[in-house]
Amino acid sequence: MSLRFHNTLTLRMEEFAPQDGKTVRMYTCGPTVWNYVHIGNLRTFASQDILRRWLRYRGWELRHAMNLTDVDDRIIQQAAEAGQTIYDYTAGYAAAFFEDTAKVRLEKPEIVCKATDHIGDMVDVIQQLEKNGCTYVSEGSVYFRITGFPEYGKLSHTRFEGNKAGARVDTDKYDKENARDFVLWKARKEGEHFWDSQLGAGRPGWHIECSAMAMKYLGETLDIHAGGVDLVFPHHENEIAQAEAASGKPFARFWLHTEHLMVEGQTMSKSLGNFYTLRDLLEKGHSPESLRYLLLSVPYRKQLNFTFDGLRSAATAIDRLRNFELRLHTARFDEGVDALMEERAAKAISQFEAALDDDLNTAEALGAVFEYVREVNTAMDAGGFRDGNRVGAGNLLAKFDAIFDVLRPTVAGNAISDDEIEKLSAERTQAKKAKNFARSDEIRNLLLAQGVVLEDTKEGVRWKRK
RNA sequence: GGCGCGGUAGCCAAGUGGUAAGGCAGAGGUCUGCAAAACCUUUAUUCGCGGGUUCGAUUCCCGCCCGCGCCUCCA
């Protein structure tokens, strides 16, 4: 089966392959670095992480660029309130972003580009748009004239001329010819950060950074452009208008949008008191892997309802997989290879792959893995799983974890060492043999307090970190 | 009003024109010094509601109800 994605541009499933048959050129809208990442951000970024990993799994090379928005109205305002330059203000949050995303095991894109490092590139694109007659100047600011771009609205599937002049469109912006026109370059305002350019003193509008940087690093036509659903309009629509009006070429072939995360059935917002950053969850004692699993367990085009109950369920589900892996590595099996078990592993892998090929159906992919785990556990109990089957089973787990990446526990820096655990475990076994159950229970509890669980099995003791 | 997503067991959730994957929780069991941990079994005659097409629909069509998002900054 071939790799297919749902394309927002066409609202259809389409077979995917990169233009050049080798390297996928992908752009994703990154964070505005004015705060710590929240779990809604992470839902989108996690879905893009799966996309990255799956594209590579399927043999493509990857050239993925992600922007950091480090200048906008909020940043300017908050930096001013903090008495800092925008550079000082955003540097800390940019660093925190990569610390946090690494904890939930998001791969870093090949290219990370900051808006403030690319002012000149944005000015170049705006000048090209001027040349192409798509702009006008009003009160010192440069605007994009959407009536000059007939395809405006093709991504959000909106025909603006037929649209009711709704209450939500600003009607007091006298400086624009059309309410939907958007700013490319904002004239300098007193006290605000600005750059001198051929366009005059000012700063870039929000949308231009993505068009400029994407084309600079990936060429005029991208294979994939992705982001959260809220960006479809106006951000991505405007990116298309800017890029295509400047280059005359299609900006991106595939547009992938991740649905939003809700919290307890409601929109996450600070005013509702249900707003969580990754740091909030870690402080409450939840593991980064459990959040990663939860975020990935619902396919990206479906709204995900975050609950703490769900987070705990995710942690338990991961335990089941880790227990299986531990059993696979520690239990004793009869010599030989069981053909049926090999067949089951191959079937599980093909189901797993077909699921992810189908627009990254992570829920179905997980189903294939769990079904396999249960069948193999049953076979292990019945003696049907042989020593030679370890390779096939391990291979399946490796493929699974290359994408989901949740099997390896996060171990704190001050955790008890493996050697100490082994030593205490051995002492407990001795105590048990001597029927000194008081001492053996004491050791078990002592290790439990350190987050280590001892398990008695037919073949002896095994341990794991919780 | 326009555009889009969704309503499947207590919760999360996959799915197909031919009779419902998987996870969590619950119940039962195996193992065990008691435990812990682990593992196994089990839990929807039914897929928001009403019509229609069909030999047959949760899956296709029409209508309706409900939830959510975007149309303004937002992942």
Coordinates of C-alpha atoms in Angstrom, one line a residue, chain A residues 18-404:
Chain A
P18 CA 8.5 14.0 -2.8
Q19 CA 8.9 16.0 -6.1
D20 CA 12.4 14.9 -6.7
G21 CA 11.8 11.3 -5.7
K22 CA 14.3 11.5 -2.9
T23 CA 14.2 14.3 -0.3
V24 CA 11.0 15.5 1.3
R25 CA 11.1 19.3 1.7
M26 CA 8.9 20.2 4.6
Y27 CA 8.0 23.3 6.5
T28 CA 6.2 23.5 9.8
C29 CA 5.1 26.6 11.7
G30 CA 7.0 26.6 14.9
P31 CA 6.3 28.3 18.2
T32 CA 6.1 32.0 19.1
V33 CA 8.7 32.1 21.8
W34 CA 6.9 34.2 24.3
N35 CA 5.9 31.5 26.8
Y36 CA 6.6 27.8 27.7
V37 CA 5.1 25.2 25.3
H38 CA 1.6 24.0 26.3
I39 CA 0.1 20.6 25.7
G40 CA -1.9 22.0 22.7
N41 CA 1.3 23.1 21.0
L42 CA 2.8 19.7 21.8
R43 CA -0.1 17.9 20.2
T44 CA 0.7 19.6 16.9
F45 CA 4.4 19.2 17.2
A46 CA 4.1 15.6 18.2
S47 CA 2.0 14.9 15.1
Q48 CA 4.7 16.5 13.0
D49 CA 7.3 14.3 14.8
I50 CA 5.4 11.2 13.8
L51 CA 5.2 12.6 10.2
R52 CA 9.0 13.1 10.2
R53 CA 9.8 9.7 11.5
W54 CA 7.3 8.0 9.2
L55 CA 8.7 9.7 6.1
R56 CA 12.2 8.5 7.0
Y57 CA 10.9 5.0 7.8
R58 CA 9.5 5.0 4.3
G59 CA 12.9 5.7 2.9
W60 CA 12.8 9.4 2.1
E61 CA 15.4 11.8 3.1
L62 CA 14.2 14.8 5.1
R63 CA 14.8 18.5 4.8
H64 CA 12.5 20.0 7.4
A65 CA 12.5 23.7 8.3
M66 CA 10.7 25.1 11.3
N67 CA 10.5 28.8 12.2
L68 CA 10.7 30.5 15.6
T69 CA 8.6 33.6 15.7
D70 CA 10.6 35.9 17.8
V71 CA 9.1 39.2 16.9
D72 CA 5.4 40.1 17.1
D73 CA 3.0 42.3 18.9
R74 CA 2.8 40.3 22.1
I75 CA 6.6 39.8 22.3
I76 CA 7.2 43.5 21.8
Q77 CA 4.7 44.4 24.4
Q78 CA 5.8 41.8 27.0
A79 CA 9.5 42.5 26.4
A80 CA 8.8 46.2 27.0
E81 CA 6.9 45.4 30.2
A82 CA 9.8 43.3 31.4
G83 CA 12.3 46.0 30.5
Q84 CA 14.2 43.7 28.1
T85 CA 15.1 43.8 24.5
I86 CA 13.1 41.3 22.3
Y87 CA 16.3 39.3 21.9
D88 CA 16.8 38.8 25.6
Y89 CA 13.1 38.2 26.2
T90 CA 12.8 35.5 23.6
A91 CA 16.2 33.7 24.0
G92 CA 15.1 32.1 27.3
Y93 CA 11.8 30.8 25.8
A94 CA 13.5 29.5 22.7
A95 CA 16.0 27.5 24.8
A96 CA 13.1 26.2 27.0
F97 CA 11.2 25.2 23.9
F98 CA 14.0 22.8 22.8
E99 CA 14.5 21.5 26.4
D100 CA 10.8 20.7 26.7
T101 CA 10.3 19.2 23.2
A102 CA 13.4 17.0 23.8
K103 CA 11.7 15.6 26.9
V104 CA 8.8 14.4 24.9
R105 CA 11.3 13.1 22.4
L106 CA 10.5 15.4 19.5
E107 CA 13.3 15.4 16.9
K108 CA 14.8 18.7 16.1
P109 CA 14.1 19.8 12.5
E110 CA 17.1 19.9 10.2
I111 CA 16.7 23.7 9.9
V112 CA 15.5 26.0 12.7
C113 CA 15.1 29.6 11.6
K114 CA 14.4 32.7 13.6
A115 CA 12.3 35.5 12.1
T116 CA 14.7 38.2 13.3
D117 CA 17.6 36.6 11.5
H118 CA 15.8 36.8 8.2
I119 CA 14.5 40.4 7.9
G120 CA 16.4 40.9 4.7
D121 CA 14.9 37.9 3.1
M122 CA 11.4 39.1 4.0
V123 CA 12.2 42.5 2.5
D124 CA 13.3 40.8 -0.7
V125 CA 10.0 39.0 -1.0
I126 CA 8.0 42.1 -0.3
Q127 CA 10.0 44.0 -2.9
Q128 CA 9.2 41.2 -5.4
L129 CA 5.6 41.6 -4.6
E130 CA 5.8 45.3 -5.1
K131 CA 7.3 44.7 -8.5
N132 CA 4.5 42.3 -9.3
G133 CA 2.0 44.9 -8.4
C134 CA 0.4 43.1 -5.4
T135 CA 1.0 45.7 -2.8
Y136 CA 0.1 49.2 -1.8
V137 CA 1.4 51.6 0.9
S138 CA -0.8 53.2 3.5
E139 CA 0.4 55.4 6.3
G140 CA 3.9 54.1 5.8
S141 CA 2.9 50.4 6.0
V142 CA 3.0 48.0 3.1
Y143 CA -0.1 45.9 2.5
F144 CA -0.9 42.9 0.3
R145 CA -3.9 43.5 -1.9
I146 CA -5.9 40.3 -2.0
T147 CA -8.0 41.3 -5.0
G148 CA -4.8 41.0 -7.0
F149 CA -4.6 37.3 -6.1
P150 CA -7.6 35.6 -7.6
E151 CA -6.9 32.3 -5.9
Y152 CA -7.1 33.8 -2.4
G153 CA -9.2 31.5 -0.3
K154 CA -8.3 28.2 -2.0
L155 CA -6.8 26.7 1.1
S156 CA -9.6 27.6 3.5
H157 CA -12.1 26.9 0.8
T158 CA -13.7 30.3 1.3
R159 CA -15.1 32.7 -1.3
F160 CA -14.7 36.0 0.4
E161 CA -16.7 38.0 -2.1
G162 CA -19.8 36.0 -1.1
N163 CA -19.0 36.2 2.5
K164 CA -21.3 38.2 4.6
A165 CA -19.6 41.2 6.0
G166 CA -19.8 39.6 9.4
A167 CA -19.6 41.3 12.7
R168 CA -16.2 39.8 13.2
V169 CA -14.4 41.6 10.5
D170 CA -12.9 44.8 11.6
T171 CA -14.6 47.7 9.9
D172 CA -12.6 50.5 11.5
K173 CA -9.4 49.9 9.6
Y174 CA -9.5 52.8 7.3
D175 CA -5.9 52.3 6.3
K176 CA -6.7 49.2 4.3
E177 CA -8.4 49.1 0.9
N178 CA -10.1 45.9 1.8
A179 CA -10.8 44.4 5.3
R180 CA -9.1 41.2 4.2
D181 CA -5.9 42.8 3.0
F182 CA -3.0 42.1 5.4
V183 CA 0.2 43.9 6.3
L184 CA 3.5 42.9 4.9
W185 CA 5.6 45.6 6.6
K186 CA 4.5 47.6 9.5
A187 CA 5.7 51.2 9.8
R188 CA 7.7 51.9 12.8
K189 CA 5.9 53.0 16.0
E190 CA 7.4 55.1 18.7
G191 CA 9.1 52.9 21.3
E192 CA 8.8 49.7 19.3
H193 CA 11.6 47.6 18.0
F194 CA 12.2 48.3 14.3
W195 CA 14.6 47.7 11.4
D196 CA 15.7 50.1 8.7
S197 CA 15.0 48.8 5.2
Q198 CA 14.3 49.9 1.7
L199 CA 10.7 49.7 2.8
G200 CA 11.3 52.3 5.4
A201 CA 11.8 51.9 9.2
G202 CA 9.5 49.2 10.5
R203 CA 9.0 45.5 11.2
P204 CA 7.6 42.6 9.2
G205 CA 4.0 41.4 9.4
W206 CA 3.4 38.0 10.9
H207 CA 2.8 36.0 7.8
I208 CA 5.8 37.0 5.6
E209 CA 8.4 35.2 7.7
C210 CA 7.1 31.8 6.8
S211 CA 6.9 32.5 3.1
A212 CA 10.3 34.0 3.0
M213 CA 12.1 31.4 5.1
A214 CA 10.4 28.4 3.5
M215 CA 11.3 29.5 0.0
K216 CA 14.9 30.4 1.1
Y217 CA 15.6 27.0 2.6
L218 CA 13.3 24.7 0.7
G219 CA 12.8 26.3 -2.7
E220 CA 9.7 27.8 -4.2
T221 CA 7.5 24.7 -4.1
L222 CA 7.5 22.7 -0.9
D223 CA 6.4 19.1 -0.6
I224 CA 4.7 19.5 2.7
H225 CA 3.6 22.4 4.8
A226 CA 2.0 21.6 8.2
G227 CA 0.6 23.3 11.2
G228 CA -2.4 23.5 13.5
V229 CA -5.9 23.9 12.1
D230 CA -6.2 27.4 13.5
L231 CA -3.5 28.4 11.1
V232 CA -5.4 27.5 7.9
F233 CA -6.9 30.9 7.9
P234 CA -5.5 33.5 7.8
H235 CA -1.9 32.5 8.3
H236 CA -1.5 29.8 5.7
E237 CA -3.8 31.4 3.3
N238 CA -1.7 34.5 3.4
E239 CA 1.5 32.5 3.1
I240 CA 0.2 31.1 -0.1
A241 CA -0.8 34.5 -1.4
Q242 CA 2.6 36.0 -0.6
A243 CA 4.7 33.2 -1.9
E244 CA 2.7 32.4 -5.1
A245 CA 2.2 36.1 -6.0
A246 CA 6.0 36.5 -5.6
S247 CA 7.3 33.3 -7.3
G248 CA 4.5 32.5 -9.7
K249 CA 4.7 28.9 -8.6
P250 CA 2.6 26.7 -6.3
F251 CA 3.9 27.2 -2.8
A252 CA 3.2 23.7 -1.3
R253 CA 1.9 20.5 -2.7
F254 CA 0.5 19.0 0.5
W255 CA -1.0 20.9 3.4
L256 CA -1.4 18.9 6.6
H257 CA -3.3 20.3 9.6
T258 CA -3.5 18.9 13.1
E259 CA -6.7 19.2 15.0
H260 CA -6.8 20.9 18.3
L261 CA -6.5 19.5 21.7
M262 CA -9.3 20.1 24.2
V263 CA -9.1 19.8 28.0
E264 CA -12.0 18.0 29.7
G265 CA -14.1 18.7 26.7
Q266 CA -13.4 22.4 26.7
T267 CA -11.1 24.7 24.8
M268 CA -7.9 25.1 26.7
S269 CA -7.5 28.6 28.0
K270 CA -6.0 30.4 30.8
S271 CA -9.3 32.0 31.8
L272 CA -10.9 28.6 32.2
G273 CA -8.1 27.5 34.4
N274 CA -7.4 24.4 32.3
F275 CA -4.3 25.6 30.6
Y276 CA -1.3 23.3 31.0
T277 CA 2.3 23.5 29.9
L278 CA 4.6 20.5 29.8
R279 CA 6.3 21.8 32.9
D280 CA 2.9 21.8 34.8
L281 CA 2.4 18.1 34.0
L282 CA 5.9 17.1 35.0
E283 CA 5.6 19.0 38.3
K284 CA 2.5 16.9 38.9
G285 CA 4.6 13.8 38.5
H286 CA 3.5 12.7 35.1
S287 CA 6.1 11.3 32.8
P288 CA 6.9 12.9 29.4
E289 CA 6.4 9.5 27.7
S290 CA 2.8 9.3 29.0
L291 CA 2.0 12.6 27.5
R292 CA 3.7 11.7 24.2
Y293 CA 1.7 8.4 24.1
L294 CA -1.5 10.2 24.8
L295 CA -0.9 12.8 22.2
L296 CA -0.1 10.2 19.6
S297 CA -2.9 7.7 20.4
V298 CA -5.5 9.8 18.7
P299 CA -5.0 10.3 14.9
Y300 CA -3.9 13.9 14.2
R301 CA -7.0 15.0 12.2
K302 CA -9.3 14.2 15.1
Q303 CA -9.8 16.5 18.1
L304 CA -8.1 15.1 21.2
N305 CA -9.7 15.5 24.5
F306 CA -7.0 15.7 27.1
T307 CA -7.9 14.4 30.6
F308 CA -5.7 13.4 33.5
D309 CA -7.6 10.1 33.5
G310 CA -6.4 9.7 29.9
L311 CA -2.9 10.6 30.9
R312 CA -2.8 7.8 33.6
S313 CA -4.3 5.3 31.1
A314 CA -1.5 6.2 28.7
A315 CA 1.1 5.5 31.4
T316 CA -0.5 2.1 32.1
A317 CA -0.6 1.2 28.4
I318 CA 3.1 2.0 28.1
D319 CA 3.8 -0.3 31.1
R320 CA 2.1 -3.1 29.3
L321 CA 4.4 -2.7 26.3
R322 CA 7.5 -2.3 28.5
N323 CA 6.5 -5.4 30.5
F324 CA 6.3 -7.3 27.2
E325 CA 9.7 -6.1 26.2
L326 CA 11.2 -7.0 29.6
R327 CA 9.7 -10.5 29.4
L328 CA 11.0 -10.9 25.9
H329 CA 14.5 -10.1 27.1
T330 CA 14.5 -11.9 30.5
A331 CA 12.4 -15.0 30.2
R332 CA 13.7 -18.4 29.2
F333 CA 12.3 -20.1 26.1
D334 CA 12.9 -23.5 24.4
E335 CA 15.3 -23.7 21.6
G336 CA 14.1 -23.3 18.0
V337 CA 11.9 -21.1 16.0
D338 CA 8.2 -21.3 15.9
A339 CA 6.9 -20.6 12.4
L340 CA 3.5 -19.3 13.6
M341 CA 5.2 -16.7 15.8
E342 CA 7.3 -15.5 12.9
E343 CA 4.2 -15.2 10.9
R344 CA 2.5 -13.2 13.6
A345 CA 5.3 -10.8 13.8
A346 CA 5.3 -10.2 10.1
K347 CA 1.6 -9.7 10.0
A348 CA 1.8 -7.2 12.9
I349 CA 4.5 -5.3 11.1
S350 CA 2.5 -5.1 7.9
Q351 CA -0.6 -4.0 9.8
F352 CA 1.4 -1.4 11.6
E353 CA 2.9 0.0 8.3
A354 CA -0.4 0.0 6.5
A355 CA -2.0 2.0 9.3
L356 CA 0.6 4.7 9.3
D357 CA 0.7 4.8 5.5
D358 CA -3.0 5.6 5.7
D359 CA -2.7 9.3 6.7
L360 CA -0.8 8.4 9.9
N361 CA -3.5 6.3 11.6
T362 CA -1.6 6.0 14.9
A363 CA -4.6 4.5 16.7
E364 CA -4.8 1.6 14.3
A365 CA -1.0 1.1 14.4
L366 CA -1.2 0.8 18.2
G367 CA -4.0 -1.7 17.9
A368 CA -1.8 -3.9 15.7
V369 CA 1.0 -3.8 18.2
F370 CA -1.2 -4.6 21.2
E371 CA -2.9 -7.5 19.5
Y372 CA 0.5 -9.0 18.7
V373 CA 1.6 -8.5 22.3
R374 CA -1.4 -10.3 23.7
E375 CA -1.0 -13.2 21.2
V376 CA 2.7 -13.6 22.0
N377 CA 2.1 -13.4 25.8
T378 CA -0.4 -16.2 25.4
A379 CA 2.1 -18.2 23.3
M380 CA 4.8 -17.6 25.9
D381 CA 2.6 -19.0 28.6
A382 CA 1.8 -22.1 26.5
G383 CA 5.5 -22.7 25.5
G384 CA 4.8 -21.9 21.9
F385 CA 7.2 -19.1 21.7
R386 CA 10.8 -20.2 21.1
D387 CA 14.2 -18.7 21.7
G388 CA 14.7 -18.1 18.0
N389 CA 11.5 -16.0 17.9
R390 CA 13.1 -13.3 20.0
V391 CA 14.7 -11.6 17.0
G392 CA 11.4 -11.2 15.2
A393 CA 9.6 -9.9 18.2
G394 CA 12.5 -7.5 19.0
N395 CA 12.4 -6.3 15.5
L396 CA 8.7 -5.4 15.7
L397 CA 9.3 -3.5 19.0
A398 CA 12.2 -1.7 17.4
K399 CA 10.1 -0.6 14.5
F400 CA 7.3 0.5 16.8
D401 CA 9.6 2.5 19.0
A402 CA 11.4 4.1 16.1
I403 CA 8.1 5.9 15.6
F404 CA 6.4 6.1 18.9

